[in-house]
PDB file of C-alpha atoms and ligand atoms in Angstrom:
ATOM      1  CA  MET A   1       0.065   0.260  -0.039  1.00  0.00           C
ATOM      2  CA  SER A   2       1.046   3.099  -0.390  1.00  0.00           C
ATOM      3  CA  ALA A   3       1.357   6.107   2.248  1.00  0.00           C
ATOM      4  CA  TYR A   4      -0.535   8.528   0.586  1.00  0.00           C
ATOM      5  CA  PRO A   5      -3.449   7.960  -3.127  1.00  0.00           C
ATOM      6  CA  GLN A   6      -3.040  10.086  -6.393  1.00  0.00           C
ATOM      7  CA  ALA A   7      -6.118  11.994  -5.689  1.00  0.00           C
ATOM      8  CA  LEU A   8      -8.017  13.024  -2.744  1.00  0.00           C
ATOM      9  CA  ALA A   9     -11.123  13.677  -3.835  1.00  0.00           C
ATOM     10  CA  SER A  10     -12.673  11.731  -0.823  1.00  0.00           C
ATOM     11  CA  VAL A  11     -11.368  11.053   2.899  1.00  0.00           C
ATOM     12  CA  ARG A  12     -13.063   6.933   1.068  1.00  0.00           C
ATOM     13  CA  ASP A  13      -9.458   7.343  -0.794  1.00  0.00           C
ATOM     14  CA  LEU A  14      -7.542   6.952   2.224  1.00  0.00           C
ATOM     15  CA  GLN A  15      -7.686   3.522   4.367  1.00  0.00           C
ATOM     16  CA  PRO A  16      -7.134   3.977   8.314  1.00  0.00           C
ATOM     17  CA  GLN A  17      -3.244   3.151   8.125  1.00  0.00           C
ATOM     18  CA  GLN A  18      -2.830   6.667   5.390  1.00  0.00           C
ATOM     19  CA  ILE A  19      -4.945   8.595   7.985  1.00  0.00           C
ATOM     20  CA  GLN A  20      -2.883   7.808  10.849  1.00  0.00           C
ATOM     21  CA  LYS A  21       0.332   8.884   8.343  1.00  0.00           C
ATOM     22  CA  ILE A  22      -0.920  12.213   7.873  1.00  0.00           C
ATOM     23  CA  ILE A  23      -2.573  13.785  10.776  1.00  0.00           C
ATOM     24  CA  GLU A  24       1.361  11.895  13.382  1.00  0.00           C
ATOM     25  CA  GLN A  25       3.107  14.214  10.261  1.00  0.00           C
ATOM     26  CA  ALA A  26       1.344  17.005  10.247  1.00  0.00           C
ATOM     27  CA  PHE A  27       1.315  16.650  14.633  1.00  0.00           C
ATOM     28  CA  HIS A  28       4.865  16.152  14.146  1.00  0.00           C
ATOM     29  CA  PHE A  29       5.609  19.811  11.126  1.00  0.00           C
ATOM     30  CA  LYS A  30       3.566  21.202  14.094  1.00  0.00           C
ATOM     31  CA  ARG A  31       5.647  19.909  17.149  1.00  0.00           C
ATOM     32  CA  SER A  32       9.196  20.704  15.164  1.00  0.00           C
ATOM     33  CA  GLY A  33       8.759  24.108  13.182  1.00  0.00           C
ATOM     34  CA  PHE A  34       7.792  22.416  10.179  1.00  0.00           C
ATOM     35  CA  ALA A  35      11.175  20.437  10.345  1.00  0.00           C
ATOM     36  CA  ALA A  36      10.846  17.788   7.123  1.00  0.00           C
ATOM     37  CA  SER A  37      11.237  13.595   7.222  1.00  0.00           C
ATOM     38  CA  PRO A  38      14.034  12.871   4.895  1.00  0.00           C
ATOM     39  CA  SER A  39      11.294  11.055   3.539  1.00  0.00           C
ATOM     40  CA  LEU A  40       9.576  13.905   2.339  1.00  0.00           C
ATOM     41  CA  GLU A  41      12.463  15.853   0.368  1.00  0.00           C
ATOM     42  CA  VAL A  42      10.501  18.360  -1.339  1.00  0.00           C
ATOM     43  CA  HIS A  43      11.916  19.138  -4.538  1.00  0.00           C
ATOM     44  CA  PRO A  44      12.877  22.924  -4.926  1.00  0.00           C
ATOM     45  CA  SER A  45      10.978  23.639  -8.185  1.00  0.00           C
ATOM     46  CA  ALA A  46       7.816  21.587  -7.063  1.00  0.00           C
ATOM     47  CA  ILE A  47       4.277  24.056  -8.401  1.00  0.00           C
ATOM     48  CA  VAL A  48       1.447  23.603  -5.951  1.00  0.00           C
ATOM     49  CA  LEU A  49      -1.336  25.175  -9.189  1.00  0.00           C
ATOM     50  CA  LEU A  50      -4.646  26.594  -6.229  1.00  0.00           C
ATOM     51  CA  ALA A  51      -7.650  26.448  -8.437  1.00  0.00           C
ATOM     52  CA  PHE A  52     -10.551  28.285  -6.945  1.00  0.00           C
ATOM     53  CA  PHE A  53     -13.874  28.493  -8.972  1.00  0.00           C
ATOM     54  CA  GLU A  54     -16.092  29.027  -4.827  1.00  0.00           C
ATOM     55  CA  PRO A  55     -15.420  32.003  -2.448  1.00  0.00           C
ATOM     56  CA  SER A  56     -12.622  30.798  -0.576  1.00  0.00           C
ATOM     57  CA  THR A  57     -10.468  32.186   3.157  1.00  0.00           C
ATOM     58  CA  ARG A  58      -9.416  29.332   5.493  1.00  0.00           C
ATOM     59  CA  THR A  59      -8.741  27.009   3.368  1.00  0.00           C
ATOM     60  CA  ARG A  60      -7.158  28.029  -0.047  1.00  0.00           C
ATOM     61  CA  THR A  61      -4.836  31.034   2.519  1.00  0.00           C
ATOM     62  CA  SER A  62      -3.958  27.407   4.777  1.00  0.00           C
ATOM     63  CA  PHE A  63      -2.874  25.190   1.364  1.00  0.00           C
ATOM     64  CA  GLU A  64      -0.600  28.456   0.235  1.00  0.00           C
ATOM     65  CA  ILE A  65       0.320  28.513   4.423  1.00  0.00           C
ATOM     66  CA  ALA A  66       1.386  25.288   3.849  1.00  0.00           C
ATOM     67  CA  ALA A  67       3.341  24.937   1.046  1.00  0.00           C
ATOM     68  CA  HIS A  68       5.561  27.776   2.478  1.00  0.00           C
ATOM     69  CA  ARG A  69       6.198  26.272   5.004  1.00  0.00           C
ATOM     70  CA  VAL A  70       7.071  22.706   2.955  1.00  0.00           C
ATOM     71  CA  GLY A  71       9.379  24.620   0.472  1.00  0.00           C
ATOM     72  CA  ILE A  72       6.662  24.102  -2.571  1.00  0.00           C
ATOM     73  CA  LYS A  73       5.681  26.315  -5.021  1.00  0.00           C
ATOM     74  CA  PRO A  74       2.400  27.831  -4.364  1.00  0.00           C
ATOM     75  CA  VAL A  75       0.478  29.616  -8.182  1.00  0.00           C
ATOM     76  CA  THR A  76      -2.548  30.469  -6.457  1.00  0.00           C
ATOM     77  CA  PHE A  77      -6.502  30.987 -10.245  1.00  0.00           C
ATOM     78  CA  ALA A  78      -8.997  32.322  -8.602  1.00  0.00           C
ATOM     79  CA  ALA A  79     -11.866  32.906 -10.185  1.00  0.00           C
ATOM     80  CA  ASP A  80     -12.493  35.552  -9.993  1.00  0.00           C
ATOM     81  CA  ASP A  81     -13.394  39.689 -13.107  1.00  0.00           C
ATOM     82  CA  SER A  82     -10.271  39.412 -13.664  1.00  0.00           C
ATOM     83  CA  THR A  83      -9.509  36.003 -14.950  1.00  0.00           C
ATOM     84  CA  SER A  84     -11.131  35.064 -19.093  1.00  0.00           C
ATOM     85  CA  LEU A  85     -14.040  33.675 -17.160  1.00  0.00           C
ATOM     86  CA  LYS A  86     -15.534  36.527 -17.639  1.00  0.00           C
ATOM     87  CA  LYS A  87     -14.621  36.634 -20.771  1.00  0.00           C
ATOM     88  CA  GLY A  88     -16.523  33.798 -20.746  1.00  0.00           C
ATOM     89  CA  GLU A  89     -14.339  30.591 -21.169  1.00  0.00           C
ATOM     90  CA  SER A  90     -15.689  27.194 -19.200  1.00  0.00           C
ATOM     91  CA  LEU A  91     -15.175  26.291 -16.072  1.00  0.00           C
ATOM     92  CA  HIS A  92     -13.167  23.789 -17.688  1.00  0.00           C
ATOM     93  CA  GLU A  93     -11.719  24.824 -19.766  1.00  0.00           C
ATOM     94  CA  THR A  94      -9.703  27.176 -17.976  1.00  0.00           C
ATOM     95  CA  LEU A  95      -8.764  24.413 -15.511  1.00  0.00           C
ATOM     96  CA  ALA A  96      -7.624  22.274 -18.356  1.00  0.00           C
ATOM     97  CA  ASN A  97      -5.193  25.089 -19.757  1.00  0.00           C
ATOM     98  CA  LEU A  98      -3.962  25.427 -16.068  1.00  0.00           C
ATOM     99  CA  LEU A  99      -3.220  21.767 -15.803  1.00  0.00           C
ATOM    100  CA  ALA A 100      -1.478  22.460 -19.428  1.00  0.00           C
ATOM    101  CA  MET A 101       1.127  24.752 -17.681  1.00  0.00           C
ATOM    102  CA  GLY A 102       3.153  22.342 -15.647  1.00  0.00           C
ATOM    103  CA  PRO A 103       2.006  21.975 -12.349  1.00  0.00           C
ATOM    104  CA  ASN A 104       3.453  19.013  -9.716  1.00  0.00           C
ATOM    105  CA  LEU A 105       0.260  19.135  -7.549  1.00  0.00           C
ATOM    106  CA  LEU A 106      -3.781  19.973  -7.672  1.00  0.00           C
ATOM    107  CA  VAL A 107      -5.843  21.596  -5.699  1.00  0.00           C
ATOM    108  CA  CYS A 108      -8.993  22.593  -6.921  1.00  0.00           C
ATOM    109  CA  ARG A 109     -12.609  23.768  -5.277  1.00  0.00           C
ATOM    110  CA  HIS A 110     -15.458  24.125  -7.221  1.00  0.00           C
ATOM    111  CA  GLY A 111     -19.459  23.852  -7.053  1.00  0.00           C
ATOM    112  CA  GLY A 112     -19.857  20.604  -8.845  1.00  0.00           C
ATOM    113  CA  ASP A 113     -19.899  21.073 -11.947  1.00  0.00           C
ATOM    114  CA  VAL A 114     -19.563  17.662 -13.835  1.00  0.00           C
ATOM    115  CA  ARG A 115     -17.544  18.661 -16.635  1.00  0.00           C
ATOM    116  CA  VAL A 116     -14.535  19.507 -13.952  1.00  0.00           C
ATOM    117  CA  ALA A 117     -14.932  16.850 -11.618  1.00  0.00           C
ATOM    118  CA  GLU A 118     -14.005  15.446 -15.541  1.00  0.00           C
ATOM    119  CA  THR A 119     -11.068  16.899 -16.261  1.00  0.00           C
ATOM    120  CA  LEU A 120     -10.056  16.924 -12.582  1.00  0.00           C
ATOM    121  CA  ARG A 121     -10.224  12.536 -12.374  1.00  0.00           C
ATOM    122  CA  ALA A 122      -8.216  12.718 -15.741  1.00  0.00           C
ATOM    123  CA  SER A 123      -5.800  14.471 -13.990  1.00  0.00           C
ATOM    124  CA  GLN A 124      -1.666  13.386 -14.791  1.00  0.00           C
ATOM    125  CA  ILE A 125      -0.668  14.832 -12.124  1.00  0.00           C
ATOM    126  CA  PRO A 126      -1.904  14.756  -7.525  1.00  0.00           C
ATOM    127  CA  TRP A 127      -4.809  16.787  -6.474  1.00  0.00           C
ATOM    128  CA  ILE A 128      -6.514  17.845  -3.751  1.00  0.00           C
ATOM    129  CA  ASN A 129     -10.324  18.217  -3.129  1.00  0.00           C
ATOM    130  CA  ALA A 130     -10.886  21.064  -2.144  1.00  0.00           C
ATOM    131  CA  GLY A 131     -14.216  21.500  -1.552  1.00  0.00           C
ATOM    132  CA  ASP A 132     -16.920  20.279  -4.719  1.00  0.00           C
ATOM    133  CA  GLY A 133     -20.603  21.683  -3.949  1.00  0.00           C
ATOM    134  CA  GLN A 134     -22.504  19.351  -2.138  1.00  0.00           C
ATOM    135  CA  GLY A 135     -19.742  16.744  -2.181  1.00  0.00           C
ATOM    136  CA  GLU A 136     -16.923  16.414   0.151  1.00  0.00           C
ATOM    137  CA  HIS A 137     -13.517  18.387   2.035  1.00  0.00           C
ATOM    138  CA  PRO A 138     -11.339  16.139   2.877  1.00  0.00           C
ATOM    139  CA  THR A 139      -8.476  18.150   4.120  1.00  0.00           C
ATOM    140  CA  GLN A 140     -11.328  19.421   6.310  1.00  0.00           C
ATOM    141  CA  ALA A 141     -12.306  16.155   8.347  1.00  0.00           C
ATOM    142  CA  LEU A 142      -8.979  15.830   8.920  1.00  0.00           C
ATOM    143  CA  LEU A 143      -7.920  18.938  10.372  1.00  0.00           C
ATOM    144  CA  ASP A 144     -10.910  18.333  12.241  1.00  0.00           C
ATOM    145  CA  ALA A 145      -9.958  14.786  13.314  1.00  0.00           C
ATOM    146  CA  MET A 146      -6.506  16.527  14.611  1.00  0.00           C
ATOM    147  CA  THR A 147      -8.181  19.109  16.480  1.00  0.00           C
ATOM    148  CA  VAL A 148     -10.371  15.964  18.122  1.00  0.00           C
ATOM    149  CA  VAL A 149      -6.797  14.272  19.111  1.00  0.00           C
ATOM    150  CA  GLU A 150      -4.761  17.189  20.161  1.00  0.00           C
ATOM    151  CA  LYS A 151      -7.910  18.340  22.482  1.00  0.00           C
ATOM    152  CA  LEU A 152      -9.313  15.366  23.699  1.00  0.00           C
ATOM    153  CA  GLY A 153      -6.605  12.332  22.876  1.00  0.00           C
ATOM    154  CA  ASP A 154      -8.360  10.581  20.252  1.00  0.00           C
ATOM    155  CA  VAL A 155     -11.593  10.560  17.714  1.00  0.00           C
ATOM    156  CA  GLU A 156     -12.354   6.042  18.904  1.00  0.00           C
ATOM    157  CA  GLY A 157     -15.028   6.496  21.961  1.00  0.00           C
ATOM    158  CA  GLN A 158     -16.420  10.112  20.888  1.00  0.00           C
ATOM    159  CA  ARG A 159     -20.423  11.898  20.184  1.00  0.00           C
ATOM    160  CA  ILE A 160     -19.815  13.719  17.442  1.00  0.00           C
ATOM    161  CA  VAL A 161     -22.257  15.617  16.524  1.00  0.00           C
ATOM    162  CA  TYR A 162     -23.452  18.291  13.936  1.00  0.00           C
ATOM    163  CA  VAL A 163     -25.724  20.903  14.569  1.00  0.00           C
ATOM    164  CA  GLY A 164     -27.659  22.755  11.593  1.00  0.00           C
ATOM    165  CA  ASP A 165     -27.533  22.776   8.294  1.00  0.00           C
ATOM    166  CA  VAL A 166     -26.671  19.180   7.457  1.00  0.00           C
ATOM    167  CA  ALA A 167     -27.790  18.611   4.548  1.00  0.00           C
ATOM    168  CA  HIS A 168     -25.738  20.707   2.622  1.00  0.00           C
ATOM    169  CA  SER A 169     -22.651  20.381   4.508  1.00  0.00           C
ATOM    170  CA  ARG A 170     -19.650  18.971   2.837  1.00  0.00           C
ATOM    171  CA  VAL A 171     -17.715  20.090   5.940  1.00  0.00           C
ATOM    172  CA  ALA A 172     -20.363  17.264   7.439  1.00  0.00           C
ATOM    173  CA  ARG A 173     -20.610  14.887   4.916  1.00  0.00           C
ATOM    174  CA  SER A 174     -16.466  14.562   4.172  1.00  0.00           C
ATOM    175  CA  GLY A 175     -16.860  13.844   9.016  1.00  0.00           C
ATOM    176  CA  LEU A 176     -19.142  11.545   9.518  1.00  0.00           C
ATOM    177  CA  ALA A 177     -16.843   8.671   7.490  1.00  0.00           C
ATOM    178  CA  LEU A 178     -14.305   9.945   8.419  1.00  0.00           C
ATOM    179  CA  PHE A 179     -15.272   9.946  11.947  1.00  0.00           C
ATOM    180  CA  GLU A 180     -16.826   6.769  12.037  1.00  0.00           C
ATOM    181  CA  MET A 181     -13.858   5.002  10.153  1.00  0.00           C
ATOM    182  CA  MET A 182     -12.056   6.598  13.239  1.00  0.00           C
ATOM    183  CA  GLY A 183     -13.728   4.828  15.760  1.00  0.00           C
ATOM    184  CA  ALA A 184     -17.345   7.364  16.235  1.00  0.00           C
ATOM    185  CA  GLU A 185     -20.021   8.089  16.589  1.00  0.00           C
ATOM    186  CA  VAL A 186     -21.815  10.787  14.606  1.00  0.00           C
ATOM    187  CA  ALA A 187     -25.170  12.892  15.103  1.00  0.00           C
ATOM    188  CA  VAL A 188     -27.447  15.506  13.858  1.00  0.00           C
ATOM    189  CA  ALA A 189     -28.651  17.487  15.266  1.00  0.00           C
ATOM    190  CA  ALA A 190     -30.929  19.739  12.400  1.00  0.00           C
ATOM    191  CA  PRO A 191     -33.691  21.305  11.900  1.00  0.00           C
ATOM    192  CA  THR A 192     -36.480  18.368   9.905  1.00  0.00           C
ATOM    193  CA  GLN A 193     -35.578  21.066   6.358  1.00  0.00           C
ATOM    194  CA  TRP A 194     -31.565  20.246   7.249  1.00  0.00           C
ATOM    195  CA  VAL A 195     -32.133  16.538   7.890  1.00  0.00           C
ATOM    196  CA  PRO A 196     -29.629  15.032   5.757  1.00  0.00           C
ATOM    197  CA  GLU A 197     -31.126  12.574   3.803  1.00  0.00           C
ATOM    198  CA  ASP A 198     -28.722  10.227   1.852  1.00  0.00           C
ATOM    199  CA  LYS A 199     -27.996   6.586   3.316  1.00  0.00           C
ATOM    200  CA  ALA A 200     -24.860   8.007   4.659  1.00  0.00           C
ATOM    201  CA  TRP A 201     -26.312   9.694   7.290  1.00  0.00           C
ATOM    202  CA  ALA A 202     -29.424   6.945   7.783  1.00  0.00           C
ATOM    203  CA  LYS A 203     -27.581   5.249  11.642  1.00  0.00           C
ATOM    204  CA  ALA A 204     -26.569   9.018  12.012  1.00  0.00           C
ATOM    205  CA  LYS A 205     -28.590   9.747  16.036  1.00  0.00           C
ATOM    206  CA  LYS A 206     -31.617  12.609  15.021  1.00  0.00           C
ATOM    207  CA  PHE A 207     -32.202  15.497  17.664  1.00  0.00           C
ATOM    208  CA  GLY A 208     -34.627  17.472  17.020  1.00  0.00           C
ATOM    209  CA  SER A 209     -32.813  19.717  18.977  1.00  0.00           C
ATOM    210  CA  LEU A 210     -29.032  21.221  20.376  1.00  0.00           C
ATOM    211  CA  ARG A 211     -29.990  21.284  23.973  1.00  0.00           C
ATOM    212  CA  GLU A 212     -30.547  17.473  23.575  1.00  0.00           C
ATOM    213  CA  ALA A 213     -27.875  17.068  21.531  1.00  0.00           C
ATOM    214  CA  ALA A 214     -25.267  18.812  23.483  1.00  0.00           C
ATOM    215  CA  GLU A 215     -26.093  16.581  26.555  1.00  0.00           C
ATOM    216  CA  TRP A 216     -25.505  13.972  24.500  1.00  0.00           C
ATOM    217  CA  ALA A 217     -22.178  15.201  22.604  1.00  0.00           C
ATOM    218  CA  THR A 218     -18.527  15.010  23.825  1.00  0.00           C
ATOM    219  CA  VAL A 219     -18.159  17.583  20.395  1.00  0.00           C
ATOM    220  CA  CYS A 220     -20.580  19.600  19.163  1.00  0.00           C
ATOM    221  CA  ILE A 221     -19.191  21.246  16.008  1.00  0.00           C
ATOM    222  CA  GLY A 222     -21.544  24.413  13.689  1.00  0.00           C
ATOM    223  CA  LEU A 223     -22.148  24.696  10.297  1.00  0.00           C
ATOM    224  CA  ARG A 224     -23.488  27.439   8.211  1.00  0.00           C
ATOM    225  CA  VAL A 225     -26.739  28.061   7.480  1.00  0.00           C
ATOM    226  CA  GLN A 226     -25.409  27.576   3.062  1.00  0.00           C
ATOM    227  CA  LYS A 227     -28.441  29.863   1.272  1.00  0.00           C
ATOM    228  CA  GLU A 228     -26.577  29.174  -2.135  1.00  0.00           C
ATOM    229  CA  ARG A 229     -27.305  25.189  -2.008  1.00  0.00           C
ATOM    230  CA  HIS A 230     -30.987  26.037  -0.836  1.00  0.00           C
ATOM    231  CA  ALA A 231     -33.105  24.836  -3.117  1.00  0.00           C
ATOM    232  CA  LYS A 232     -35.541  28.363  -2.969  1.00  0.00           C
ATOM    233  CA  ALA A 233     -38.584  26.954  -2.109  1.00  0.00           C
ATOM    234  CA  HIS A 234     -37.087  26.661   1.764  1.00  0.00           C
ATOM    235  CA  GLY A 235     -35.389  29.124   1.607  1.00  0.00           C
ATOM    236  CA  ALA A 236     -37.685  32.112   2.887  1.00  0.00           C
ATOM    237  CA  ASP A 237     -37.761  30.482   7.444  1.00  0.00           C
ATOM    238  CA  HIS A 238     -33.984  29.019   7.555  1.00  0.00           C
ATOM    239  CA  THR A 239     -32.752  32.197  10.182  1.00  0.00           C
ATOM    240  CA  ILE A 240     -36.190  32.022  12.453  1.00  0.00           C
ATOM    241  CA  GLN A 241     -35.674  27.814  12.427  1.00  0.00           C
ATOM    242  CA  SER A 242     -31.402  27.973  12.664  1.00  0.00           C
ATOM    243  CA  HIS A 243     -32.260  30.271  16.413  1.00  0.00           C
ATOM    244  CA  ASP A 244     -33.076  26.840  18.034  1.00  0.00           C
ATOM    245  CA  PHE A 245     -29.736  25.296  16.295  1.00  0.00           C
ATOM    246  CA  ARG A 246     -27.016  28.365  17.187  1.00  0.00           C
ATOM    247  CA  LEU A 247     -24.040  27.514  18.992  1.00  0.00           C
ATOM    248  CA  ASP A 248     -25.043  30.203  21.794  1.00  0.00           C
ATOM    249  CA  LYS A 249     -23.974  29.644  25.103  1.00  0.00           C
ATOM    250  CA  LYS A 250     -27.906  28.508  25.714  1.00  0.00           C
ATOM    251  CA  ASN A 251     -28.380  26.550  23.771  1.00  0.00           C
ATOM    252  CA  LEU A 252     -25.387  24.941  24.941  1.00  0.00           C
ATOM    253  CA  MET A 253     -25.699  25.189  28.709  1.00  0.00           C
ATOM    254  CA  PRO A 254     -25.909  20.870  28.986  1.00  0.00           C
ATOM    255  CA  LEU A 255     -22.756  20.517  27.206  1.00  0.00           C
ATOM    256  CA  ARG A 256     -20.211  19.234  29.816  1.00  0.00           C
ATOM    257  CA  ALA A 257     -16.781  20.801  30.656  1.00  0.00           C
ATOM    258  CA  GLU A 258     -14.582  18.610  28.998  1.00  0.00           C
ATOM    259  CA  ALA A 259     -16.197  18.759  25.527  1.00  0.00           C
ATOM    260  CA  ILE A 260     -15.131  20.593  23.087  1.00  0.00           C
ATOM    261  CA  ILE A 261     -16.936  23.465  20.552  1.00  0.00           C
ATOM    262  CA  MET A 262     -16.247  23.302  16.823  1.00  0.00           C
ATOM    263  CA  HIS A 263     -17.225  24.915  13.304  1.00  0.00           C
ATOM    264  CA  PRO A 264     -15.130  24.778  10.313  1.00  0.00           C
ATOM    265  CA  GLY A 265     -16.157  27.866   9.704  1.00  0.00           C
ATOM    266  CA  PRO A 266     -16.902  30.587   7.949  1.00  0.00           C
ATOM    267  CA  PHE A 267     -20.401  31.296  10.800  1.00  0.00           C
ATOM    268  CA  VAL A 268     -22.492  34.372  10.726  1.00  0.00           C
ATOM    269  CA  ALA A 269     -22.579  36.007  13.746  1.00  0.00           C
ATOM    270  CA  GLY A 270     -25.936  35.471  16.075  1.00  0.00           C
ATOM    271  CA  GLU A 271     -27.177  33.309  12.688  1.00  0.00           C
ATOM    272  CA  ASP A 272     -25.587  29.953  13.079  1.00  0.00           C
ATOM    273  CA  LEU A 273     -23.514  31.013  16.385  1.00  0.00           C
ATOM    274  CA  SER A 274     -23.493  33.426  18.505  1.00  0.00           C
ATOM    275  CA  GLU A 275     -19.957  35.412  19.034  1.00  0.00           C
ATOM    276  CA  GLU A 276     -19.630  34.804  23.436  1.00  0.00           C
ATOM    277  CA  ILE A 277     -18.941  31.027  22.520  1.00  0.00           C
ATOM    278  CA  LEU A 278     -15.447  32.570  20.853  1.00  0.00           C
ATOM    279  CA  SER A 279     -14.689  33.225  24.476  1.00  0.00           C
ATOM    280  CA  ASP A 280     -15.700  29.658  26.330  1.00  0.00           C
ATOM    281  CA  SER A 281     -12.924  27.549  26.683  1.00  0.00           C
ATOM    282  CA  ARG A 282     -14.482  24.667  24.833  1.00  0.00           C
ATOM    283  CA  CYS A 283     -13.899  26.312  21.874  1.00  0.00           C
ATOM    284  CA  ALA A 284     -11.348  24.981  19.442  1.00  0.00           C
ATOM    285  CA  ILE A 285     -12.263  27.052  16.530  1.00  0.00           C
ATOM    286  CA  HIS A 286      -9.419  28.793  15.830  1.00  0.00           C
ATOM    287  CA  ASP A 287      -7.013  25.634  16.691  1.00  0.00           C
ATOM    288  CA  GLN A 288      -8.582  24.520  13.252  1.00  0.00           C
ATOM    289  CA  VAL A 289      -8.029  26.591  11.851  1.00  0.00           C
ATOM    290  CA  THR A 290      -3.689  26.897  13.558  1.00  0.00           C
ATOM    291  CA  ASN A 291      -4.290  23.040  12.278  1.00  0.00           C
ATOM    292  CA  GLY A 292      -6.166  22.874   8.854  1.00  0.00           C
ATOM    293  CA  VAL A 293      -1.940  24.843   7.905  1.00  0.00           C
ATOM    294  CA  TYR A 294      -0.039  21.441   9.745  1.00  0.00           C
ATOM    295  CA  ILE A 295      -2.370  18.471   8.088  1.00  0.00           C
ATOM    296  CA  ARG A 296      -2.436  20.642   4.321  1.00  0.00           C
ATOM    297  CA  ALA A 297       1.369  20.694   4.766  1.00  0.00           C
ATOM    298  CA  SER A 298       1.049  17.151   5.486  1.00  0.00           C
ATOM    299  CA  VAL A 299      -1.088  15.822   2.603  1.00  0.00           C
ATOM    300  CA  MET A 300       1.070  18.589   0.441  1.00  0.00           C
ATOM    301  CA  SER A 301       4.330  17.129   1.068  1.00  0.00           C
ATOM    302  CA  GLY A 302       3.128  13.460   1.554  1.00  0.00           C
ATOM    303  CA  MET A 303       1.405  13.538  -2.215  1.00  0.00           C
ATOM    304  CA  LEU A 304       4.791  16.015  -3.859  1.00  0.00           C
ATOM    305  CA  ALA A 305       7.354  13.305  -2.336  1.00  0.00           C
ATOM    306  CA  GLN A 306       5.556  10.477  -3.546  1.00  0.00           C
ATOM    307  CA  ALA A 307       4.469  11.480  -6.582  1.00  0.00           C
ATOM    308  CA  VAL A 308       8.082  12.049  -8.213  1.00  0.00           C
ATOM    309  CA  ARG A 309       9.292   9.323  -5.950  1.00  0.00           C
ATOM    310  CA  ALA A 310       7.529   6.304  -8.633  1.00  0.00           C
ATOM    311  CA  GLY A 311       9.335   9.064 -11.808  1.00  0.00           C
ATOM    312  CA  GLY A 312       7.221  12.317 -11.324  1.00  0.00           C
ATOM    313  CA  ARG A 313       8.741  14.900 -13.423  1.00  0.00           C
ATOM    314  CA  ILE A 314       9.417  18.064 -11.447  1.00  0.00           C
TER     315      ILE A 314
HETATM  316  C1  NCD B   1     -16.732  25.586   4.391  1.00  0.00           C
HETATM  317  C2  NCD B   1     -16.959  25.560   3.149  1.00  0.00           C
HETATM  318  O1  NCD B   1     -16.710  26.041   2.318  1.00  0.00           O
HETATM  319  O2  NCD B   1     -16.880  24.136   2.551  1.00  0.00           O
HETATM  320  N1  NCD B   1     -15.990  26.620   4.701  1.00  0.00           N
HETATM  321  C3  NCD B   1     -14.563  25.680   5.221  1.00  0.00           C
HETATM  322  O3  NCD B   1     -13.788  25.042   4.015  1.00  0.00           O
HETATM  323  N2  NCD B   1     -13.672  25.912   6.082  1.00  0.00           N
HETATM  324  C4  NCD B   1     -18.484  25.434   4.637  1.00  0.00           C
HETATM  325  C5  NCD B   1     -19.331  26.504   4.844  1.00  0.00           C
HETATM  326  O4  NCD B   1     -18.781  26.903   3.413  1.00  0.00           O
HETATM  327  O5  NCD B   1     -20.233  26.965   5.098  1.00  0.00           O
END
């Protein structure tokens, strides 16, 4: 078994030993201040192309900083009015052109475009999914798992609840798969219209109130109300409903003292999270962001080193 997959499209592309290795390497980077491991030598000219066709703050910047920390040169393409997308070029043709420039690694975020997904599948270089519509967000799940390990010692045996707009969340979908693989129980606390209906969630416990969920959970993960993914039909009443599932002092009253509170960001203050939570000693939201840099450094340097060992050209 190779240590890293050729494509990290889903957390299901990872074997349990690979997950452990990625997280261990991330902790090594964190403890040592990015000291290189001999098996992860990065070629000084290696380039990672970050192709972002959807908005991003944490994920994109975190990949960029991680690349600089481990000696990979990042080149960022962010779809905006200054690119030829504005002139009518398609997303997949844009991506094909970026790939034709010869980067050594690709990180891509897109809104679930089928032709972009096909172009990614045909890629000759290793690539990482940084979010694909409502699909997956594997490096977010890995950094969330690292944060749980750091704060609580282990993922195994934890009771993890995703709160709010779970139905539209790629973060929760990847988290569910990863946390279950690592031996945690995963649950949902959401208003009826945001309880996910797909098979993956079938056996997850469902809580009709955040207070009930908070009594049960050791890890509580809030989610943004993802309005851009809502069908018009149930767009109108989500703000009112979300207040019952907002991470705030009142709703989290029953949460045990040794539990942790997480959120992948971005949060909308007052809507899915009340800012009073940021000063709660159980809040690990900024730790997640910090750990994201180490996880991405681990995944990128591992995949790149492996591609070079397998004969990939720089
Ligand atoms: C999320 C995303 O874009 O998938 N954020 C992130 O990457 N940390 C969640 C969201 O948009 O609500």
